[in-house]
Coordinates of C-alpha atoms in Angstrom, one line a residue:
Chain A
X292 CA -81.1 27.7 -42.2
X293 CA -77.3 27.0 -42.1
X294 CA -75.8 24.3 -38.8
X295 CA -74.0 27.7 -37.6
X296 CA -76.6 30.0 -37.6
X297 CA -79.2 27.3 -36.0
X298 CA -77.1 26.7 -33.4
X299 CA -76.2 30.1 -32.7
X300 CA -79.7 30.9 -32.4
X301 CA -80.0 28.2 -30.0
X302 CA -77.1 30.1 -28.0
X303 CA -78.7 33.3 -28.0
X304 CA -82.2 31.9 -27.0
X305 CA -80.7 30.1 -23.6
X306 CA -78.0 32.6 -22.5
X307 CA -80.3 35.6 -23.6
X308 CA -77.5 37.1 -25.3
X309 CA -77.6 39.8 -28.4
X310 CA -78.3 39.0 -31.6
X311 CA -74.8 39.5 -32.6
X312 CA -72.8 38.3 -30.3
X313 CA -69.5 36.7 -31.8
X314 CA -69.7 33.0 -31.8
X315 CA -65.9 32.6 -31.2
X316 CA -66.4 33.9 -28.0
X317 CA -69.0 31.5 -26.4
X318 CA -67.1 28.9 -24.4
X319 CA -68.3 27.1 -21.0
X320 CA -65.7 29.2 -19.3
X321 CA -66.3 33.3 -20.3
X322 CA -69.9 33.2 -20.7
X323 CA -70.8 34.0 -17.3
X324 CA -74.6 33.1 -17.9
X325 CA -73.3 29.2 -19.3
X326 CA -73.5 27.7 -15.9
X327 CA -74.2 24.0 -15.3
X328 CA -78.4 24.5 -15.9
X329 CA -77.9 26.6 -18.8
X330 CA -75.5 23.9 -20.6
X331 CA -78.4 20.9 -19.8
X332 CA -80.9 23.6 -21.6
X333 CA -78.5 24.2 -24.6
X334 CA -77.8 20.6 -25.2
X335 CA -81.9 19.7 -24.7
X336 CA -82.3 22.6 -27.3
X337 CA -79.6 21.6 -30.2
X338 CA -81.1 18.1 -29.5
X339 CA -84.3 19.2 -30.3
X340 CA -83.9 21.5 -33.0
X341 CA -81.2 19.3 -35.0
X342 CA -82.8 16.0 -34.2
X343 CA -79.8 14.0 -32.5
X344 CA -78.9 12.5 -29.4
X345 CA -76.1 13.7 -27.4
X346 CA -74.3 10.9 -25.3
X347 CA -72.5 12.0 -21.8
X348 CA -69.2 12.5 -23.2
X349 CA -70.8 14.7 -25.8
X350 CA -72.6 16.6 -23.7
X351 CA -69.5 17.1 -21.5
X352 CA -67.4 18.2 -24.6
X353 CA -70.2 20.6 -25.6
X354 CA -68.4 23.6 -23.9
X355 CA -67.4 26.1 -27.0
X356 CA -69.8 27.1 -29.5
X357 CA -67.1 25.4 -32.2
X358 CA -66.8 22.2 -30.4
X359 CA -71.0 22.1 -30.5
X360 CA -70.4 22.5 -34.3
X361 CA -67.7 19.7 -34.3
X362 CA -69.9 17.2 -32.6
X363 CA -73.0 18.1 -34.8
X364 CA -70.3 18.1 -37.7
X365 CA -70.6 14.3 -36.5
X366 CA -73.7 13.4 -36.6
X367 CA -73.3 14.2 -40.1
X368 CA -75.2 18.2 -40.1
X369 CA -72.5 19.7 -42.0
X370 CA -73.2 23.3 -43.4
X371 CA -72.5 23.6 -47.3
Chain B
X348 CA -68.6 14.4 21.1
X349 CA -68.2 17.0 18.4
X350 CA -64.9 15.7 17.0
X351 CA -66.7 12.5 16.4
X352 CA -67.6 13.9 13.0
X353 CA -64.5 12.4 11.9
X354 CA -64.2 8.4 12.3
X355 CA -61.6 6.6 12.6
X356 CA -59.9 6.0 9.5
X357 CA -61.3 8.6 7.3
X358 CA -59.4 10.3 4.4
X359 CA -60.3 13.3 2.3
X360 CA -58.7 13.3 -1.3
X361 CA -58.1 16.2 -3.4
X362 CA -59.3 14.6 -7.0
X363 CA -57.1 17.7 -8.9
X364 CA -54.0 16.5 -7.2
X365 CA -54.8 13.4 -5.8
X366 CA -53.2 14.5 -2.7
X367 CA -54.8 12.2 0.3
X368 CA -55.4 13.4 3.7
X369 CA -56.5 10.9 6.7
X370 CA -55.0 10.1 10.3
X371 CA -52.7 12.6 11.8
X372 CA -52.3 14.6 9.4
X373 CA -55.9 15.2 8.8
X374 CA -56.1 16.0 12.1
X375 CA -53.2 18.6 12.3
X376 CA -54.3 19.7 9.0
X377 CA -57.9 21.0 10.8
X378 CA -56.2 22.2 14.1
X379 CA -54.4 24.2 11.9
X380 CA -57.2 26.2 10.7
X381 CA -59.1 25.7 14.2
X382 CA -56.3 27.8 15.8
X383 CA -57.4 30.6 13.5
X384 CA -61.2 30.5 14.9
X385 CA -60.1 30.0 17.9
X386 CA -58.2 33.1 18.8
X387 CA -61.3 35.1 17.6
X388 CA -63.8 36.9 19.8
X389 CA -66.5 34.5 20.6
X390 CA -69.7 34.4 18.3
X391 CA -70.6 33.0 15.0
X392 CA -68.4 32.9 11.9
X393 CA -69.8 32.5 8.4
X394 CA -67.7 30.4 5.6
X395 CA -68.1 30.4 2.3
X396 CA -67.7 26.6 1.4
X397 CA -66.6 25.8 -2.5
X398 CA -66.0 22.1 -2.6
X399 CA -62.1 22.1 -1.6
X400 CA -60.4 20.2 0.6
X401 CA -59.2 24.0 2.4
X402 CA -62.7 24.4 2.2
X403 CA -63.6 20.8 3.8
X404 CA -60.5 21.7 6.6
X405 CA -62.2 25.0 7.3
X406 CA -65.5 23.5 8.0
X407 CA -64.1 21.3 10.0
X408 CA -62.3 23.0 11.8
X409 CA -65.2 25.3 12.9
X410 CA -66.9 21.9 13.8
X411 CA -64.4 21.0 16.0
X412 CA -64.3 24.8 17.7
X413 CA -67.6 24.4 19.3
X414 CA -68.8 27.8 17.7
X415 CA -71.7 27.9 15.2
X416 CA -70.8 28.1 11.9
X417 CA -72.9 29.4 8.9
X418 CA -72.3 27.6 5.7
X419 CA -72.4 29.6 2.5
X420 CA -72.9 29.0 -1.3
X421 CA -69.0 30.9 -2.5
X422 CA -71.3 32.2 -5.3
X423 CA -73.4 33.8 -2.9
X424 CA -74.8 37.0 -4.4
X425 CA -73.2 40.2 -3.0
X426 CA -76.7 41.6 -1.7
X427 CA -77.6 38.2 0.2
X428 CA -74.1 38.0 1.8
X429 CA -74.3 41.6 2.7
X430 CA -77.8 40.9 3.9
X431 CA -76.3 37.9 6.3
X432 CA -73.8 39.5 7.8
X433 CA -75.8 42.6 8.6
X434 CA -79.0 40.2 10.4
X435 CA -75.7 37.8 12.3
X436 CA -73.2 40.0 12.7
X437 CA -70.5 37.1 12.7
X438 CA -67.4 37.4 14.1
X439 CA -65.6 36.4 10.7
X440 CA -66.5 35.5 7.6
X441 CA -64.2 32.8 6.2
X442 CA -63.6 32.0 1.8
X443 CA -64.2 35.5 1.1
X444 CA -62.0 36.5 -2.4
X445 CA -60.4 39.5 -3.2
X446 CA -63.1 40.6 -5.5
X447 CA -65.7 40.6 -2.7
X448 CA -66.6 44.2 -1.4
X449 CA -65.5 44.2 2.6
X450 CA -68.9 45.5 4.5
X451 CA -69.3 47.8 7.0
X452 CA -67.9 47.3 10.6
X453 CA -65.5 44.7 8.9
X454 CA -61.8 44.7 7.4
X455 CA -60.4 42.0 5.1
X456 CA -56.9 40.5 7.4
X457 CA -54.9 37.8 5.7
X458 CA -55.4 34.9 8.3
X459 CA -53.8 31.3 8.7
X460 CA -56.7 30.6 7.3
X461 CA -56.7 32.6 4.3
X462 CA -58.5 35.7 3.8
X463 CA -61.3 36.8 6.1
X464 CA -63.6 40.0 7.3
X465 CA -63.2 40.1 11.1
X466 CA -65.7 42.5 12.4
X467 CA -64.5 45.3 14.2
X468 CA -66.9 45.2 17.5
X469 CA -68.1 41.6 17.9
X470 CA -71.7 41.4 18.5
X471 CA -71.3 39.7 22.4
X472 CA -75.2 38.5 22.5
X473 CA -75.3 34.4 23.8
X474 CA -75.3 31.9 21.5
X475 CA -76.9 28.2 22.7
X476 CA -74.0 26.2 22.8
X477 CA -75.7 23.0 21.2
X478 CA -75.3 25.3 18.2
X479 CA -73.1 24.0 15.5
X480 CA -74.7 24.9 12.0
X481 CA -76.5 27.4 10.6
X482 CA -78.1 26.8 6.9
X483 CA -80.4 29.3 4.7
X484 CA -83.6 27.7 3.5
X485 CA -83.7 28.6 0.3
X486 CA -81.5 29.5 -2.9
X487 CA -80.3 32.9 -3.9
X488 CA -83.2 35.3 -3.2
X489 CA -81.5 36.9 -0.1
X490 CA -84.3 35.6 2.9
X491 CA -82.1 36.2 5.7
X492 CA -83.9 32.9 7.6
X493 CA -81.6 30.1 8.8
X494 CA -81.9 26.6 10.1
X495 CA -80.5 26.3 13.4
X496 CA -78.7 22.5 13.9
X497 CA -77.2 21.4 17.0
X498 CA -74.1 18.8 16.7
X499 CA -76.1 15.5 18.1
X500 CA -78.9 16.3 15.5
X501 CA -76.2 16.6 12.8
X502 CA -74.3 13.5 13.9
X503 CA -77.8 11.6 14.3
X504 CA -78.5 12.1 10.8
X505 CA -74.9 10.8 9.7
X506 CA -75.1 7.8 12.2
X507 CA -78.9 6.8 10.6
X508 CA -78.0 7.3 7.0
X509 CA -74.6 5.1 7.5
X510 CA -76.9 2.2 9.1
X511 CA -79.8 3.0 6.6
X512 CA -77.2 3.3 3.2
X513 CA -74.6 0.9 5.0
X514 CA -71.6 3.0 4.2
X515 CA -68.1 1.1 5.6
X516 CA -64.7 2.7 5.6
X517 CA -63.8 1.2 2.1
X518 CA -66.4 3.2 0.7
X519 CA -65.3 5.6 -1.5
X520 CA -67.5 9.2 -2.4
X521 CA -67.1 11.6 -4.5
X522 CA -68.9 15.7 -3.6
X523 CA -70.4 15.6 -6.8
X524 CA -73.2 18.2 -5.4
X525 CA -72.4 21.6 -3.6
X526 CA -71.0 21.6 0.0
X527 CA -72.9 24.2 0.8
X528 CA -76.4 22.9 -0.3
X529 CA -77.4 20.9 2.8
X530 CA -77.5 17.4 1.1
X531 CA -74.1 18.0 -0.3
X532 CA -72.5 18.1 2.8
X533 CA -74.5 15.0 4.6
X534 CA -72.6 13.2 1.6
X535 CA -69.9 14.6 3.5
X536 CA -70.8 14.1 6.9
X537 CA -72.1 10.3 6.7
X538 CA -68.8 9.1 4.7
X539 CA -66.6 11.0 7.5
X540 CA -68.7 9.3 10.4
X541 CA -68.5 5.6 8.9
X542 CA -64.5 6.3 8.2
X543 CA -64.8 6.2 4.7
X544 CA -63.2 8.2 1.6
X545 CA -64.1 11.4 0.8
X546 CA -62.8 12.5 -3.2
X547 CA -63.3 16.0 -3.3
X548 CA -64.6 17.7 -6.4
X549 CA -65.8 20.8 -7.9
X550 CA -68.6 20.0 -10.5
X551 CA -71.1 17.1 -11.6
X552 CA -71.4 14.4 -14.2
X553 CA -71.7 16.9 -16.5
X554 CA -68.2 18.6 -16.2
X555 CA -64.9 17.5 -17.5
X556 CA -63.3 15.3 -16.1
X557 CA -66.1 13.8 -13.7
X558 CA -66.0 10.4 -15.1
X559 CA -62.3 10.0 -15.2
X560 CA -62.3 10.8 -11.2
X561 CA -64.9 8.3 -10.2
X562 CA -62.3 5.4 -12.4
X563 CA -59.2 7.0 -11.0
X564 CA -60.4 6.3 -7.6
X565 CA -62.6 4.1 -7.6
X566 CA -65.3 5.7 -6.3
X567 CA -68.3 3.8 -4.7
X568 CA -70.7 6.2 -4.2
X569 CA -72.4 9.3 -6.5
X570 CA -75.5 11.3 -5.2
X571 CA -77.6 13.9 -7.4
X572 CA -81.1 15.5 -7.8
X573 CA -83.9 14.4 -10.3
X574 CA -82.2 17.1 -12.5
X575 CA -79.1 15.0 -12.5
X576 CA -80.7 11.5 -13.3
X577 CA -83.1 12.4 -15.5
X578 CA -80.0 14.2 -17.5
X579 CA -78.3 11.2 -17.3
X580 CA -80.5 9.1 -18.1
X581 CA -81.6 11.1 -21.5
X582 CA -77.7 10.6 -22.5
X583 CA -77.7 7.0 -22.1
X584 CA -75.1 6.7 -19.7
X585 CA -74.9 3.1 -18.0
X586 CA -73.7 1.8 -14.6
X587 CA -71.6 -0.5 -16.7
X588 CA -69.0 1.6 -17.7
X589 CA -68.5 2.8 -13.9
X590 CA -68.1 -1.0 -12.0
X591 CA -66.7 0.4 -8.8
X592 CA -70.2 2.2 -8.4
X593 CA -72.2 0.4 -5.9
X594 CA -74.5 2.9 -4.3
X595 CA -76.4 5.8 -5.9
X596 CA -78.5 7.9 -4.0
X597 CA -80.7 10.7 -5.2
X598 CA -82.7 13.9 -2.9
X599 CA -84.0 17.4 -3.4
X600 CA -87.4 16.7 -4.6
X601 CA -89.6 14.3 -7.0
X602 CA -88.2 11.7 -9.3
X603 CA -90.5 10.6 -12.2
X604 CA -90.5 6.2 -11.2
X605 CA -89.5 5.7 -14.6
X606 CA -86.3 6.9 -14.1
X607 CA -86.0 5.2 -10.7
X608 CA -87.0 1.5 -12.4
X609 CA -84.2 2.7 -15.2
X610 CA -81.5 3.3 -12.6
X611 CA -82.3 0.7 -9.8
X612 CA -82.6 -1.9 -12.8
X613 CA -79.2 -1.2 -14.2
X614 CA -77.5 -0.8 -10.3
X615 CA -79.6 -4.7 -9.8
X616 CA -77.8 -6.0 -12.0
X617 CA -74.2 -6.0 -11.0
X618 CA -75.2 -5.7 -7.3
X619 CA -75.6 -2.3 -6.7
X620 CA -78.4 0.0 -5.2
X621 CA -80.6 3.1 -6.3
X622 CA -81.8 4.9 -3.0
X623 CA -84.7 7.6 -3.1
X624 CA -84.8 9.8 -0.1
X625 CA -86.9 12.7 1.1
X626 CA -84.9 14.9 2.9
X627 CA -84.9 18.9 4.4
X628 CA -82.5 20.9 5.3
X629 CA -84.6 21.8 8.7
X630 CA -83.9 18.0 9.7
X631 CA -80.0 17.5 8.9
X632 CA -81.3 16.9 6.7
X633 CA -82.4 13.3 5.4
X634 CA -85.5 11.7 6.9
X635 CA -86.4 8.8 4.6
X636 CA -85.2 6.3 2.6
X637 CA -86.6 3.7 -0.4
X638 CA -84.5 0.8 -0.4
X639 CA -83.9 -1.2 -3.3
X640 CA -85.9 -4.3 -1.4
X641 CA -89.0 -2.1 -1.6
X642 CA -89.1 -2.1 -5.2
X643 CA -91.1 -2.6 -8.0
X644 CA -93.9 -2.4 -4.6
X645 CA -92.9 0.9 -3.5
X646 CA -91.9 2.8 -6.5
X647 CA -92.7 6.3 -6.3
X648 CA -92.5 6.2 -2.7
X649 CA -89.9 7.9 -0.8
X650 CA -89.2 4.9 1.7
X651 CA -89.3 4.4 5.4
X652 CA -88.1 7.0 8.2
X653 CA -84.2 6.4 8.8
X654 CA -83.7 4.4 11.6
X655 CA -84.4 5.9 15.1
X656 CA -87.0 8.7 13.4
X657 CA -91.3 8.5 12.5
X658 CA -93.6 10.0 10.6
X659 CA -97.0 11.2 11.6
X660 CA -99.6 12.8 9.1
X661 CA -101.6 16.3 10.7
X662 CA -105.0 16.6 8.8
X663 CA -106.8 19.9 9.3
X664 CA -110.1 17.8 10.6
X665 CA -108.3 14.9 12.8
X666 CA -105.0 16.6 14.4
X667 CA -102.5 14.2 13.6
X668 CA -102.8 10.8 13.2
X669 CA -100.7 7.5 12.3
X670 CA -103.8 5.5 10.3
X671 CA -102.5 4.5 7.4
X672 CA -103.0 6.3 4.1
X673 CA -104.6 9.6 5.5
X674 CA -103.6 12.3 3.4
X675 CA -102.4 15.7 5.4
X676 CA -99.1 17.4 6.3
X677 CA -96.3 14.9 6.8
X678 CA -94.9 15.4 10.6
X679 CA -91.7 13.8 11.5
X680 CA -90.0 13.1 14.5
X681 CA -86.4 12.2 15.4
X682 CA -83.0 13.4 17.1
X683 CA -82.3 14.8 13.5
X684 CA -84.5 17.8 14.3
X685 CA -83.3 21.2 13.9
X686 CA -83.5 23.2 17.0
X687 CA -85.5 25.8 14.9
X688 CA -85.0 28.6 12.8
X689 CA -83.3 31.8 13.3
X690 CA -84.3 35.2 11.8
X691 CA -81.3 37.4 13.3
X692 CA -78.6 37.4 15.5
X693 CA -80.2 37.2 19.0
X694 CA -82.2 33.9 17.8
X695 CA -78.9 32.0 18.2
X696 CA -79.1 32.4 21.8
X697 CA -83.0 30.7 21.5
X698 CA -83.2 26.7 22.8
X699 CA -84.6 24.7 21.0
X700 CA -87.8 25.5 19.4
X701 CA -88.7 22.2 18.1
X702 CA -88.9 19.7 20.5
X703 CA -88.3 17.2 18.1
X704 CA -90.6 18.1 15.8
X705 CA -90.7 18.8 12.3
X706 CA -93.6 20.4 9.8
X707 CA -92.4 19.5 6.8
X708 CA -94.8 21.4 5.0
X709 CA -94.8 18.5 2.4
X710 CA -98.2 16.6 1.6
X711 CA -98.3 12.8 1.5
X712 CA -99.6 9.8 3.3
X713 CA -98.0 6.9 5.1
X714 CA -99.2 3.4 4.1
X715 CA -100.2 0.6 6.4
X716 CA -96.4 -1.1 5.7
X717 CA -94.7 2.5 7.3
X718 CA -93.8 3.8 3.6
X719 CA -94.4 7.3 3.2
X720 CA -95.5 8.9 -0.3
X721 CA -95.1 12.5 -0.8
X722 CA -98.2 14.0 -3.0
X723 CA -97.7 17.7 -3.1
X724 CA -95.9 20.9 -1.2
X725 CA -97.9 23.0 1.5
X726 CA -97.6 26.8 1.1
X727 CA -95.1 28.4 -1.7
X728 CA -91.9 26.9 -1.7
X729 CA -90.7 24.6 -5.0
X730 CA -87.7 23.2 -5.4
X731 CA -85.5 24.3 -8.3
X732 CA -82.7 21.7 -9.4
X733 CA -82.6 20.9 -5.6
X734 CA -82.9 24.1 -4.2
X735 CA -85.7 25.3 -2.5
X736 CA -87.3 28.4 -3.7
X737 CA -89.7 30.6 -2.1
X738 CA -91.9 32.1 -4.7
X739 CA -93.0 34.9 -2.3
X740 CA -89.2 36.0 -2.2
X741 CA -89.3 36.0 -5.6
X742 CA -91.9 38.4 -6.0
X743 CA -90.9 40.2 -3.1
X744 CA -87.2 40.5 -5.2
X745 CA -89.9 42.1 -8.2
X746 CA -91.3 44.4 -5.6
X747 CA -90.0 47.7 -8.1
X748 CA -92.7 46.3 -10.6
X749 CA -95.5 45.2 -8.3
X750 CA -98.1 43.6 -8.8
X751 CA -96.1 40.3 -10.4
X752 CA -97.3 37.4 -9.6
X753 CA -94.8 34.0 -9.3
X754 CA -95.7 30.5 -10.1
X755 CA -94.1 26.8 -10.3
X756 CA -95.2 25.5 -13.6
X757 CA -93.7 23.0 -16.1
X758 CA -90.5 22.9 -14.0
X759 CA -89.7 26.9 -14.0
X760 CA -90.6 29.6 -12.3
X761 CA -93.0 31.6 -14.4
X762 CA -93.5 35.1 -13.3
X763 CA -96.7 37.3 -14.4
X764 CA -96.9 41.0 -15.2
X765 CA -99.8 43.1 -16.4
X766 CA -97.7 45.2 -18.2
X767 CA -95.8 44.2 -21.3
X768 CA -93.0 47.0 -21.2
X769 CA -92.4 45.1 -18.0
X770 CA -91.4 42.0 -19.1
X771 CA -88.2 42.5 -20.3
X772 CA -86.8 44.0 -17.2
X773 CA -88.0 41.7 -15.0
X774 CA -86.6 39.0 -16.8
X775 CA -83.0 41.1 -16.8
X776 CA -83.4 41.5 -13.0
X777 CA -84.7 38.1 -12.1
X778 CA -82.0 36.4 -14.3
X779 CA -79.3 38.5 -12.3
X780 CA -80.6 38.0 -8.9
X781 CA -81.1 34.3 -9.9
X782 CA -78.4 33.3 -11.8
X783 CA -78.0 29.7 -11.3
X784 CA -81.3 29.2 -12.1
X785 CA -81.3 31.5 -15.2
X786 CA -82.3 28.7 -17.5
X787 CA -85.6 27.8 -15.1
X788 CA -87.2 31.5 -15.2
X789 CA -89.7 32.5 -17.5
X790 CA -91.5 36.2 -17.7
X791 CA -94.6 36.6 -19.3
X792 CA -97.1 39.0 -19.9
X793 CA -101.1 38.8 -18.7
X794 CA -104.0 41.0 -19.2
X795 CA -104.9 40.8 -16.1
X796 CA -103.3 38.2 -12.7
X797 CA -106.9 36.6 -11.9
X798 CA -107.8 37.1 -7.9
X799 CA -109.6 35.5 -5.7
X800 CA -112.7 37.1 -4.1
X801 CA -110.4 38.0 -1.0
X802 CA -108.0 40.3 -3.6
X803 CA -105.3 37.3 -3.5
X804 CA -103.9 36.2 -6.1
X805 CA -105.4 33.0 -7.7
X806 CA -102.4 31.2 -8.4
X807 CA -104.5 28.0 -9.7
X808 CA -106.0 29.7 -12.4
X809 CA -102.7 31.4 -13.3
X810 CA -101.0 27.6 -13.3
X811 CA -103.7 27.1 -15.6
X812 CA -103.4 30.3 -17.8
X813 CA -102.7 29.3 -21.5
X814 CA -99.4 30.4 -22.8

């Protein structure tokens, strides 16, 4: 399974959202079920599921789902 | 004796605009929104307190009026706040938003203190005037029960944790927990009685811009729940980076010792401290506190009573006793004591209940060196990321797909139904009512919730039920 699509699964998991939501639209901001509990669960998830370890500023920057895929981008899980 | 809140010296400062607020002008600033409150009918008035400094001026200001004020989550849910106001009948409810729906026997005027309900026929019933705060119990599931706190108790509390945590006036702290959660605003209360700084924030360590606030100014002083150390602590942040942090306290239930060794070693080591304390809202609300001197000996303690205040253990054979290490229901004494709880509007006229006396509903034992160690939680009530949670209320929220059954497992709330086309609902429902704890809920499905011979539930054996 592709970076994206694990980590949009992740996303869909915590937030309970549909299947296909759009990923462009997940940010810390607009998705009213991303509150302050929710983030700690997503980043405890993507650390599980893609085997790294998130330091406080990354955790912090973690608020869009394309900034998640920038900080995973380095820790080297690059899709294709 | 009520102004005292505020000591001498004491500044408030915005950390958005880092507009500073202390002396006179902090003064004007809350007579300012006192004149507001007090040109209103006599009675309560509720305020929904977001961590601002207009938010920190209101409260103050309803301090300083002499008139009970109710203290509100500004994310309360509709239902609950609709709930409140119908059991109190308050004279105005302050921080309410365009977006809110007025209720009944209210309408929304523009005030000098921004936007309010004012209710059209006060409610004219006496209110005790010790009165000063009134605090719900638990989270967002709508229990219209609220802790009753006279000034001295809440200005005992702030005088004991100020001796207990030695705050000065150069101390510097920053509201990196809710206002309106009852630790929160002792953060608040004990910095403004020692005549220290107050940095007020919206958000944890967690949120942008956090860390950059505590180096702007400096700040001395961060407090959080396990939730927020053990976070943390699994993100390897270090005391190191953050040198102006000298005191870090922690409430609002059990930290594993591990982390507690973790922080308290890496505070050690430039000077600083890691404080453990055991706390309720019903006793304004801190009651203990581990210092740093009783560690390693201590760890997984929650310290000694706060100067001033005792605690007794009440065993269902003995009564209550002081030997050391009995196991029962902790009991603590002290001028921090809520004068008890109310349960509508004509319970704000009652005296005080207590005597004194709290409770706490919390299991534990005190050794033979006074140390008290909490080992479990009388009745139904956890505490979720700080917040305590009756799991009754949440079942009585589920009532529409009764029988459910709630229980604290694995850190979340796990709730039972018998029928799998139920599940989904439930979850849709709790995870509205519930928001904030969205990520701590669980819904699962169960041939049948085991009972006891008595027909009740058997929640040990549904703690126990394999996933």
């Amino acid at each position: 399974m592709s970076t994206h699509s694990s980590l949009l699964e992740v996303f869909v998991k915590v937030l309970d959202l549909p299947d296909d939501v759009d990923p462009v639209s997940l940010n810390y901001r607009e998705t009213s079920s991303w509150n302050s509990l929710a983030h700690m669960e997503i980043v405890q998830s993507v650390e599980n599921v893609f085997g790294v370890s998130l330091s406080v500023e990354e955790v912090i920057g973690f608020s869009s789902f394309a900034q998640g895929l920038e900080i995973l981008a380095e820790h080297g899980l690059v899709d294709g | 004796m009520s102004s005292a809140l505020v000591g001498p010296g004491a500044r408030l400062v915005d950390a958005v605009s880092g507009d500073v607020l202390g002396g006179g002008d902090l003064r004007d600033a809350v007579l300012d929104h006192r004149e507001v409150i007090d040109a209103l009918p006599p009675g309560p008035v509720f305020l929904l307190l977001g961590n601002t400094v207009r938010d920190v001026l209101r409260y103050l200001a309803a301090w300083t009026s002499g008139r009970p004020v109710c203290l509100l989550d500004p994310t309360v849910e509709p239902d609950a706040l609709r709930r409140l106001v119908e059991h109190y009948r308050p004279t105005a409810v302050f921080g309410v938003d365009g977006d809110r729906e007025c209720p009944a026997g209210y309408r929304l005027a523009a005030t000098g203190s921004g936007d309010a309900w004012r209710c059209l026929v006060p409610d004219t019933a006496p209110v005790d005037p010790r009165l000063a705060l009134l605090m719900p119990t638990s989270g967002s599931t709508g229990n219209a029960k609220l802790v009753r706190l006279s000034a001295p108790s809440v200005l005992a509390n702030a005088r004991a944790i100020v001796d207990a945590l030695d705050i000065h006036a150069d101390d510097v702290a920053l509201t990196c927990l809710p206002l309106s959660y009852s630790f929160g605003l002792s953060i608040l209360n004990s910095h403004l009685v020692a005549g220290a700084t107050v940095v007020v924030a919206d958000g944890g360590p967690f949120t942008a811009g956090f860390w950059l606030t505590v180096r702007q100014h400096q700040v001395t002083s961060l407090s959080g729940v396990p939730f927020t150390y053990e976070s943390l602590a699994r993100h390897g942040w270090t005391a190191e980076d953050h040198p102006s942090l000298r005191v870090l306290t922690q409430a609002g239930g059990r930290l594993d010792p591990g982390v507690v060794s973790h922080f308290h070693e890496q505070l050690a080591r430039h000077g600083g401290r890691f404080h453990v304390m055991w706390g309720q809202t019903e006793a304004a609300p801190r009651m203990t506190t581990l210092h740093p001197d009783d560690l390693p000996a201590k760890l997984g303690s929650v310290g000694r009573p706060l100067p001033g205040t005792s605690v007794s253990v009440r065993t269902d054979g003995d009564g209550e006793t002081t030997r050391a290490d009995v196991v029962g229901e902790l009991v603590f004494r002290g001028p921090n004591v809520m004068l008890g709880y109310a349960h509508s509007r004509a319970d704000l006229g009652r005296g005080d209940d207590q005597g004194g006396v709290l409770h706490t509903g919390d299991l534990g034992r005190v050794d033979a060196d006074g140390v008290v160690w909490l080992t479990g939680r009388l009745g139904r009530e956890v505490k979720v990321a700080g917040t305590r949670i009756n799991l009754d209320d949440v079942e009585g929220l589920l009532s529409t797909w009764s029988p459910v059954a709630a229980v604290w497992r694995a850190g979340r709330i796990e709730v039972f139904t018998e029928r799998p086309q139920d599940v989904r609902p439930i979850a849709r429902h709790l995870g509205e009512r519930l928001r904030a704890y969205r990520s701590m809920l669980a819904v699962h499905h169960v041939t049948r919730i085991p009972r006891r011979a008595n027909h009740k539930v058997d929640y040990p054996a549904l703690v126990g039920h394999a996933r």
